[in-house]
Short mmCIF file of C-alpha atoms in Angstrom, two decimals:
data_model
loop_
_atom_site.label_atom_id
_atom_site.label_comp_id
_atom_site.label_asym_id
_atom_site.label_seq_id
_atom_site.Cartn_x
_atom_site.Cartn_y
_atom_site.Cartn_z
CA UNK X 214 44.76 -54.67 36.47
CA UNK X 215 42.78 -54.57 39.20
CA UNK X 216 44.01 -51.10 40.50
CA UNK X 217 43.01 -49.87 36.98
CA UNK X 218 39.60 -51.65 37.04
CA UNK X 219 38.81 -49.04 40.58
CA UNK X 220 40.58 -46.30 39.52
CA UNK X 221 38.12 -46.34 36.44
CA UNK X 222 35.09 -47.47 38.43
CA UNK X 223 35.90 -44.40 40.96
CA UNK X 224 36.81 -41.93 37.98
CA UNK X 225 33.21 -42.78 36.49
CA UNK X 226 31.80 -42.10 39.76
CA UNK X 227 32.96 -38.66 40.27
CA UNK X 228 31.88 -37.90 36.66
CA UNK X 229 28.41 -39.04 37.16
CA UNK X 230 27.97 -37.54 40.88
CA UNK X 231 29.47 -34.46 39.26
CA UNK X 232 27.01 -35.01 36.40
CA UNK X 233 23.99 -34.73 38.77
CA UNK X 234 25.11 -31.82 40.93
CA UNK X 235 25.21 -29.82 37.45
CA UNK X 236 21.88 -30.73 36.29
CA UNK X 237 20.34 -29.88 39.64
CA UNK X 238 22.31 -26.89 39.50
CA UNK X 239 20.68 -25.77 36.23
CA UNK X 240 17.67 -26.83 37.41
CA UNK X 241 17.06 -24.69 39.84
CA UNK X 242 18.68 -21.45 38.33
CA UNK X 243 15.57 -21.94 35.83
CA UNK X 244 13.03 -22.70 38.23
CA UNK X 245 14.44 -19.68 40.07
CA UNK X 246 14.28 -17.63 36.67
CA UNK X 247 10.85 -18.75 36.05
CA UNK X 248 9.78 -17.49 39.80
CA UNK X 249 11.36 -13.96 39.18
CA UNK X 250 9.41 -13.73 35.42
CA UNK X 251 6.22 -14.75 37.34
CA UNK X 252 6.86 -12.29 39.91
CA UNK X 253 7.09 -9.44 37.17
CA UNK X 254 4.63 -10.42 35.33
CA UNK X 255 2.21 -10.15 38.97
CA UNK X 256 3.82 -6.76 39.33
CA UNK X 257 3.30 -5.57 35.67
CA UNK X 258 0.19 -3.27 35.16
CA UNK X 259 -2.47 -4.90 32.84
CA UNK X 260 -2.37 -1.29 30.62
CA UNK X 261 1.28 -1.86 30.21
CA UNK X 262 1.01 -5.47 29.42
CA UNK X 263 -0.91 -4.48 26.55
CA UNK X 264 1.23 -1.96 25.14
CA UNK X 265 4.00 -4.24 25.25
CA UNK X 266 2.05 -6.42 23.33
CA UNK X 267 1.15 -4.04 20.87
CA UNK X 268 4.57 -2.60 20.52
CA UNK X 269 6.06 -5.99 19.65
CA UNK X 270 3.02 -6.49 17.32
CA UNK X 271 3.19 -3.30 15.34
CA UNK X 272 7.39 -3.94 15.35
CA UNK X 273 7.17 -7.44 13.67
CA UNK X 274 4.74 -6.01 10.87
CA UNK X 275 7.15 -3.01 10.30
CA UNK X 276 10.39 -5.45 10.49
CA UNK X 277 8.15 -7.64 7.62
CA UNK X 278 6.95 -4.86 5.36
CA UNK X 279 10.43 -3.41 5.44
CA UNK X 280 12.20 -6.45 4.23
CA UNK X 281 9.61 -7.58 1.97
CA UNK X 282 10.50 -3.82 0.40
CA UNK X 283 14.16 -4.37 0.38
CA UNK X 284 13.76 -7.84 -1.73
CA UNK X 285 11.43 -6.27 -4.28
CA UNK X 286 13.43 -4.24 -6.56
CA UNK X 287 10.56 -1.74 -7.29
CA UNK X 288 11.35 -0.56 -3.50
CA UNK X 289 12.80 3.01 -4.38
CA UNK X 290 12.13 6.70 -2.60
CA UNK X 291 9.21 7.20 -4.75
CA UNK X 292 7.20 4.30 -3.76
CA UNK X 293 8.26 4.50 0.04
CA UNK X 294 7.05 7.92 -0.62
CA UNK X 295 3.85 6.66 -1.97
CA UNK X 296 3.45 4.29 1.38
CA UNK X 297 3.50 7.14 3.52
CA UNK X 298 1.76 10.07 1.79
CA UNK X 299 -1.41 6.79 0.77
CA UNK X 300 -2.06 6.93 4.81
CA UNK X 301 -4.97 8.31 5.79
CA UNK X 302 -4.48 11.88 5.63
CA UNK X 303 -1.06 11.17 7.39
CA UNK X 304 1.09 14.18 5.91
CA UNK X 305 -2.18 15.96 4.41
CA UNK X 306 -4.47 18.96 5.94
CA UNK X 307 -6.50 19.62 3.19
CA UNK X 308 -6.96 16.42 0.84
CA UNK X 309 -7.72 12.92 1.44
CA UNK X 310 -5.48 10.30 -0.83
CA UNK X 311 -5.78 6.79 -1.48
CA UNK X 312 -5.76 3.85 -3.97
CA UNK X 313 -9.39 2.84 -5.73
CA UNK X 314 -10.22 -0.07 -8.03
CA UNK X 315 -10.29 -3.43 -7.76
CA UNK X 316 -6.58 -3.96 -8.84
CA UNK X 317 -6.17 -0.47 -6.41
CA UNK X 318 -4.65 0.78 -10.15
CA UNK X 319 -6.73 4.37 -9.78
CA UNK X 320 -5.39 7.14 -7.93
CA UNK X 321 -7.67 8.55 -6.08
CA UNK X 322 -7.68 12.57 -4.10
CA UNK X 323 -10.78 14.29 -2.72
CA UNK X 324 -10.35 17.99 -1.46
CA UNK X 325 -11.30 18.36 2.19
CA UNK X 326 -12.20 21.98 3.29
CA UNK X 327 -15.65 21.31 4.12
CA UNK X 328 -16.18 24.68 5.97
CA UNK X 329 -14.66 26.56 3.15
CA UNK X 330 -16.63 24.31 0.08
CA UNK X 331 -12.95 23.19 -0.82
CA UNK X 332 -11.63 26.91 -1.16
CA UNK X 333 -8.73 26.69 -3.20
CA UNK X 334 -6.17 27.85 -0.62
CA UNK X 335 -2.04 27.43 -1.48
CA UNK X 336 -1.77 24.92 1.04
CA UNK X 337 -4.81 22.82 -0.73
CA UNK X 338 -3.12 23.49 -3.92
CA UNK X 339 0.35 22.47 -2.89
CA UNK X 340 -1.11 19.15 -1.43
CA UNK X 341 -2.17 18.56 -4.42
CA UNK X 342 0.43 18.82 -6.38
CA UNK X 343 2.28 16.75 -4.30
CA UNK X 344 -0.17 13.82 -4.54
CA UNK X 345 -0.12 13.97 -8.19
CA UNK X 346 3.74 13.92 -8.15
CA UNK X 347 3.55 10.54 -6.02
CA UNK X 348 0.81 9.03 -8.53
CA UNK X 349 2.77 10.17 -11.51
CA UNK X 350 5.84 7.91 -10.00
CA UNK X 351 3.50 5.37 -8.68
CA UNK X 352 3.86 2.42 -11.65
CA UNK X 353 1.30 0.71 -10.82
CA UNK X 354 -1.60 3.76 -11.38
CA UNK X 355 -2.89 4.11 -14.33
CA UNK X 356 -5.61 6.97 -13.95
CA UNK X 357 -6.10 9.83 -11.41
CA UNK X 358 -9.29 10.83 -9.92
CA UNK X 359 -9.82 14.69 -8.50
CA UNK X 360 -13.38 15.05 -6.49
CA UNK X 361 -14.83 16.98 -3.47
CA UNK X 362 -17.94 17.03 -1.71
CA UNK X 363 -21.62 16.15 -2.38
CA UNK X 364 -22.07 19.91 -2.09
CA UNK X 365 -18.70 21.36 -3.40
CA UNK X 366 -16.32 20.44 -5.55
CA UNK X 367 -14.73 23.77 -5.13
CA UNK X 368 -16.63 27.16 -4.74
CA UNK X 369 -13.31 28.78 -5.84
CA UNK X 370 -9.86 29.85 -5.03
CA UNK X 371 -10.18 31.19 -1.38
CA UNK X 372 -10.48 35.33 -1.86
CA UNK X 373 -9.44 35.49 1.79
CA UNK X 374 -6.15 34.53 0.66
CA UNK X 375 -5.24 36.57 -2.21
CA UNK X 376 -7.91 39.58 -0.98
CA UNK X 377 -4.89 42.35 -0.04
CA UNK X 378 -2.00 40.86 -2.52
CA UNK X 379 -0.90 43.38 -5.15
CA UNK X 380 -0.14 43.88 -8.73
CA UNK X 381 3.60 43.66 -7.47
CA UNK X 382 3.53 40.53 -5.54
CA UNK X 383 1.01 38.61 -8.16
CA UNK X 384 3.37 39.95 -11.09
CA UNK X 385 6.38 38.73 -9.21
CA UNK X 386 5.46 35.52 -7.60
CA UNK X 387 4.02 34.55 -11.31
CA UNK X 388 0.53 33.94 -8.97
CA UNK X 389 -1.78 30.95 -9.82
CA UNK X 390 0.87 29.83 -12.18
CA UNK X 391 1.73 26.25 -10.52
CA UNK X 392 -2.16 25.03 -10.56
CA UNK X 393 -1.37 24.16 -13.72
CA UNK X 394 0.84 21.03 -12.87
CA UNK X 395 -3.08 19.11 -13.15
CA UNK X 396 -3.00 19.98 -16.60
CA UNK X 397 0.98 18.83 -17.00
CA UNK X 398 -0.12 14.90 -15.42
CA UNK X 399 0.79 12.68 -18.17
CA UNK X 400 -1.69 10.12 -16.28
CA UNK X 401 -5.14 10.56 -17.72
CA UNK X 402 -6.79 12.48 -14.65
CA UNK X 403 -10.47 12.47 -14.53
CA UNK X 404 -12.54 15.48 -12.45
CA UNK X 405 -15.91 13.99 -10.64
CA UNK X 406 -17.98 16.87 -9.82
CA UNK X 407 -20.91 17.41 -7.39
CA UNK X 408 -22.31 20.38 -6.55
CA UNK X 409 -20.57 23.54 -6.78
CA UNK X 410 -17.47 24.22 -9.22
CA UNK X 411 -16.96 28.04 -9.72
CA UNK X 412 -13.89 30.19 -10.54
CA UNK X 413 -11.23 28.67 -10.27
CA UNK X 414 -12.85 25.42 -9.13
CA UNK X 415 -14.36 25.24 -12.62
CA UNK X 416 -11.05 26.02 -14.04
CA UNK X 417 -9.72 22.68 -12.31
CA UNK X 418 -12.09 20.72 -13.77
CA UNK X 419 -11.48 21.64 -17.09
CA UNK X 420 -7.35 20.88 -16.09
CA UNK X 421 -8.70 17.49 -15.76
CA UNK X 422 -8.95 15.28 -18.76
CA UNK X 423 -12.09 14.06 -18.52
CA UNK X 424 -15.33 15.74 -16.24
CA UNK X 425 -17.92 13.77 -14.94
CA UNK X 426 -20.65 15.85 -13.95
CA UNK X 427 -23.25 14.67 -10.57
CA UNK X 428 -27.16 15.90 -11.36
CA UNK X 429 -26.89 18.91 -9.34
CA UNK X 430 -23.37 20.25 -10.10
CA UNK X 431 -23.36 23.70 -11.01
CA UNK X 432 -20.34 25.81 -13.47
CA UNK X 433 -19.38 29.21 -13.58
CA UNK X 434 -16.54 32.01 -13.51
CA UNK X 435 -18.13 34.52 -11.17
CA UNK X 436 -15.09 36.41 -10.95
CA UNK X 437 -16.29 39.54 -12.98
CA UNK X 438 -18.62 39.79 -9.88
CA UNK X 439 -15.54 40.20 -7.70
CA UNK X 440 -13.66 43.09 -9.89
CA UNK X 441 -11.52 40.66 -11.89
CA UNK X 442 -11.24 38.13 -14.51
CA UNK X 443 -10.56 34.45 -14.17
CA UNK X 444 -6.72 33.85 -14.32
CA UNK X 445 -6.22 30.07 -13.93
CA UNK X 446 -7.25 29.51 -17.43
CA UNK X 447 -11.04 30.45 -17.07
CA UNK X 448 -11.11 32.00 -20.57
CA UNK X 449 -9.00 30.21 -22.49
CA UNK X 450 -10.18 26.18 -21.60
CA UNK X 451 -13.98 27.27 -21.43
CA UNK X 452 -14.00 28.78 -24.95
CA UNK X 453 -12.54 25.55 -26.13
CA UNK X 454 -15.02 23.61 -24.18
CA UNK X 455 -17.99 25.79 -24.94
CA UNK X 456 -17.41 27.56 -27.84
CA UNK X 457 -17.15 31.86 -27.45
CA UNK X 458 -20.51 32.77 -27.22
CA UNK X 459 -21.54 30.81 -24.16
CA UNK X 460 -18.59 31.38 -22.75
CA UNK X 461 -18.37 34.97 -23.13
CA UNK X 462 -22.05 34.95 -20.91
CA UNK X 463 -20.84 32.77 -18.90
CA UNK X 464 -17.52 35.27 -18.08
CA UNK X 465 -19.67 38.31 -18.31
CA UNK X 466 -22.07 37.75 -16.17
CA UNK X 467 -21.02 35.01 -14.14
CA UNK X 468 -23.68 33.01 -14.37
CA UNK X 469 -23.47 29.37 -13.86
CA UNK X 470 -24.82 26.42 -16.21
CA UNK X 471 -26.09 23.12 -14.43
CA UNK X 472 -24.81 19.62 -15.26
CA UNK X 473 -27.09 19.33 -18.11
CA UNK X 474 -26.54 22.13 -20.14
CA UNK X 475 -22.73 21.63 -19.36
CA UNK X 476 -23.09 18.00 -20.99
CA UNK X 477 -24.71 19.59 -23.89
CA UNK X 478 -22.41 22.34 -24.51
CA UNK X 479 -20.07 19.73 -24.31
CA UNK X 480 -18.15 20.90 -20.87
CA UNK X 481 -18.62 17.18 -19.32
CA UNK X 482 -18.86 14.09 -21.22
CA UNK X 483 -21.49 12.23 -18.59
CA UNK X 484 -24.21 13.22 -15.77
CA UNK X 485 -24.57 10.41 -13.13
CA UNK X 486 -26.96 10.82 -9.79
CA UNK X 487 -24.95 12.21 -7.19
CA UNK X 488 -24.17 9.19 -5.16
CA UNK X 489 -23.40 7.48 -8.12
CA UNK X 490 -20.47 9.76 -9.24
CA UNK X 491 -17.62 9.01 -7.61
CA UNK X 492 -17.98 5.15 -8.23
CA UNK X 493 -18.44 5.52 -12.12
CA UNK X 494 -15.33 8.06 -12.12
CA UNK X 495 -13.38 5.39 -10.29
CA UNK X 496 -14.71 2.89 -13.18
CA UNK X 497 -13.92 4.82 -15.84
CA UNK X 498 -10.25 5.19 -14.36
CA UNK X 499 -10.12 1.65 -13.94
CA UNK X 500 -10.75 0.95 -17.65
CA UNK X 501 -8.06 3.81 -18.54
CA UNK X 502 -5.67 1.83 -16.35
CA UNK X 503 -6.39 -1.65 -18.02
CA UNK X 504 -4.91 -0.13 -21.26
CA UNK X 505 -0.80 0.18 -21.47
CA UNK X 506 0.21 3.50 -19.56
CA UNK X 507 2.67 4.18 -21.94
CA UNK X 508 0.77 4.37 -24.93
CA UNK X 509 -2.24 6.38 -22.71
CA UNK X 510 0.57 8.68 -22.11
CA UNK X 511 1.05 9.69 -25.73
CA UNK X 512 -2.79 9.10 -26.94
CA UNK X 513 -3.49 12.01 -24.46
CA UNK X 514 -0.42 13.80 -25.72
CA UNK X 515 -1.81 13.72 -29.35
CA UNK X 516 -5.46 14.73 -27.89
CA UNK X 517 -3.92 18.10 -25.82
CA UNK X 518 -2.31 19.22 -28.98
CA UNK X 519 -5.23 19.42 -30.72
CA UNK X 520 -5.57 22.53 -29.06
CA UNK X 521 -2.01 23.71 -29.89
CA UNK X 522 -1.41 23.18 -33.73
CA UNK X 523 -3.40 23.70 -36.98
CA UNK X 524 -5.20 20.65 -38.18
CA UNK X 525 -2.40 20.03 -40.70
CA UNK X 526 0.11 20.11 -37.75
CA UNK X 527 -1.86 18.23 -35.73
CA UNK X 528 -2.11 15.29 -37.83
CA UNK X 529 1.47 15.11 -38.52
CA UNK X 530 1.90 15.04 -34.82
CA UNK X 531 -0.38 12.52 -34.43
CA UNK X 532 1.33 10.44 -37.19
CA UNK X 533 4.63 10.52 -35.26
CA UNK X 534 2.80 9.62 -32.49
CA UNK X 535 1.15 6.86 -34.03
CA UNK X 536 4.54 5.47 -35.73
CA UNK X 537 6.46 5.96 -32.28
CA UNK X 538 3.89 3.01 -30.83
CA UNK X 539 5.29 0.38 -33.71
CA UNK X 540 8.55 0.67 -31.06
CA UNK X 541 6.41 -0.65 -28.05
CA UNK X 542 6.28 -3.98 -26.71
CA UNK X 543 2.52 -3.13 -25.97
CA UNK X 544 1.88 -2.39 -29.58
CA UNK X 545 3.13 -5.85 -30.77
CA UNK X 546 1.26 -7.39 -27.68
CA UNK X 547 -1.90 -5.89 -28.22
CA UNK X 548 -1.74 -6.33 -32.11
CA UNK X 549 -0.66 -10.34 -31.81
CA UNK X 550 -3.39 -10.55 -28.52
CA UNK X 551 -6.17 -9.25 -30.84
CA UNK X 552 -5.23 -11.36 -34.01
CA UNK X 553 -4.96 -14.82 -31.23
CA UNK X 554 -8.38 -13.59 -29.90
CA UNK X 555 -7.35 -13.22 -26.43
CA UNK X 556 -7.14 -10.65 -24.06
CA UNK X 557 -3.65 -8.27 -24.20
CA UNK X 558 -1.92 -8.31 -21.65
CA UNK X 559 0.16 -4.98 -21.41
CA UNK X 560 3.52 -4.77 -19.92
CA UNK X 561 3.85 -0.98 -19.99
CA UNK X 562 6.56 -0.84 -21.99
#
């Protein structure tokens, strides 16, 4: 028993010694780590300490927005779209694009050719287009606002451009056909203009819903003074707007009405001060987008035809319209929200 008692005593004594030697061991493998990090860090420039930082920084945010994405279901191409093209002027030349409002519900695009007074070039117009593709899938917008400059909001479609192009190419190409994709938004877009809106700058206001007007915005289709006629819809929305015999002046001559008389011929609906304009645009879009998108979608539907259809067509259209709400969640909302005196709260669908 004895001989087991120090073979025990002497086995627990190797373990411990052995014990120690590893824990020293470790020891000073980290202490001798530690030394060789200090030593980099000594050796590491101060410039590139900081874009190391900055690199790891910007590379947890991206590794957190991308997997907040991937839980939210409403994380498909059309939104990661909308991330990128919201940027400031990330993957855009000639417009600026971004979210307004206090619930950041209003889409928002300014044209940016200063130096040309927002000449409507093809790469301007294609820009555009695309932004208003990315707002259209964008659920969470509920109104689009189109402005330019204090001085422009565009002084036409750039004559540089389309200067030397012939009957052939214009006839072919089916020229100045896509601007019209402003007029196909089903989002209520709404045109806040300062300053200058000629030719075919005027004609993209009136693609716009609704025109604001600033105090010193001016309106005209000069084009007759330029051997042609306006071709982007010149003649057809401004006789709507205006009525023929203003204008037919207007078109003739190609001279330009200021914000006033265009609120009185009934070519805007309001005049603000110029540095008021934008803001009040933004509001109005904001109230637009407080309503169900859906059933904006078809009120605007049933106001466009108006210019389509005889009277008696467009009431029945409007009826349809009208009956096609009754299959809405919105409509029962909005209906049970107003009989409960409380404010509706729309869903969309």
């Amino acid at each position: 028993m004895q001989m087991i008692a120090r073979t025990r005593s002497a086995v627990t004594q190797i373990w411990k010694t052995r014990q120690k030697v590893a824990v020293t061991r470790v020891r000073l493998l980290h202490e001798k780590h530690q030394q060789r990090r200090r030593r980099e860090r000594k050796e590491l420039p101060a410039t590139l300490t900081t874009t190391v930082a900055v690199v790891v920084a910007v590379m947890a945010f991206l590794c957190r927005s991308a997997a907040s994405l991937l839980k939210s279901p409403r994380a498909a191409p059309a939104v990661l779209s909308a991330c990128r093209l919201y940027s400031s002027g990330g993957q855009y030349e000639y417009i600026l694009v971004e979210k307004r409002g206090e619930k950041s519900d209003v889409g928002f695009i300014q044209l940016n050719r200063p130096k040309a007074l927002n000449a409507l070039c093809e790469g301007l117009m294609r820009e555009l287009r695309q932004a208003l593709d990315v707002f259209e899938a964008d659920g969470e917008v509920g109104a689009i606002v189109i402005t330019g400059s204090d001085r422009a909001f565009a002084a036409g479609a750039d004559i540089k451009e389309m200067q030397n192009k012939t009957f052939q190419e214009c006839y072919r190409t089916d020229f100045l056909a896509h601007w019209n994709r402003v007029s196909q938004s089903k989002k209520p877009v709404i045109a806040a203009v300062n300053g200058f809106a000629l030719g075919g700058g005027c004609e993209l206001a009136m693609m716009c819903d609704i025109i604001y007007a600033g105090e010193k915005a001016q309106f005209g289709q000069p084009e007759i003074l330029l051997g042609t006629i306006p071709g982007a819809g010149g003649t057809q929305r401004l006789t709507r707007a205006v009525g023929k015999s203003l204008a037919m002046e207007m078109v003739l001559t190609g001279d330009r009405i200021n914000a006033q008389d265009a609120k009185q011929s009934g070519l805007v609906s309001k005049v603000y001060p110029v540095d008021q304009l934008v803001s009040e645009a933004v509001k109005c879009g904001e109230k637009i987008a407080a309503n169900s998108k859906l059933v904006s979608a078809m009120a605007k539907e049933a106001v466009n035809a108006a210019f389509e259809m005889t009277l008696a067509e467009g009431n029945h259209f409007e009826k349809r319209l009208f009956h096609a709400t009754f299959a809405t969640g919105d409509q029962k909302e909005g209906m049970t929200a107003f009989v409960e005196k409380r404010k509706a709260s729309f869903q969309d669908s």
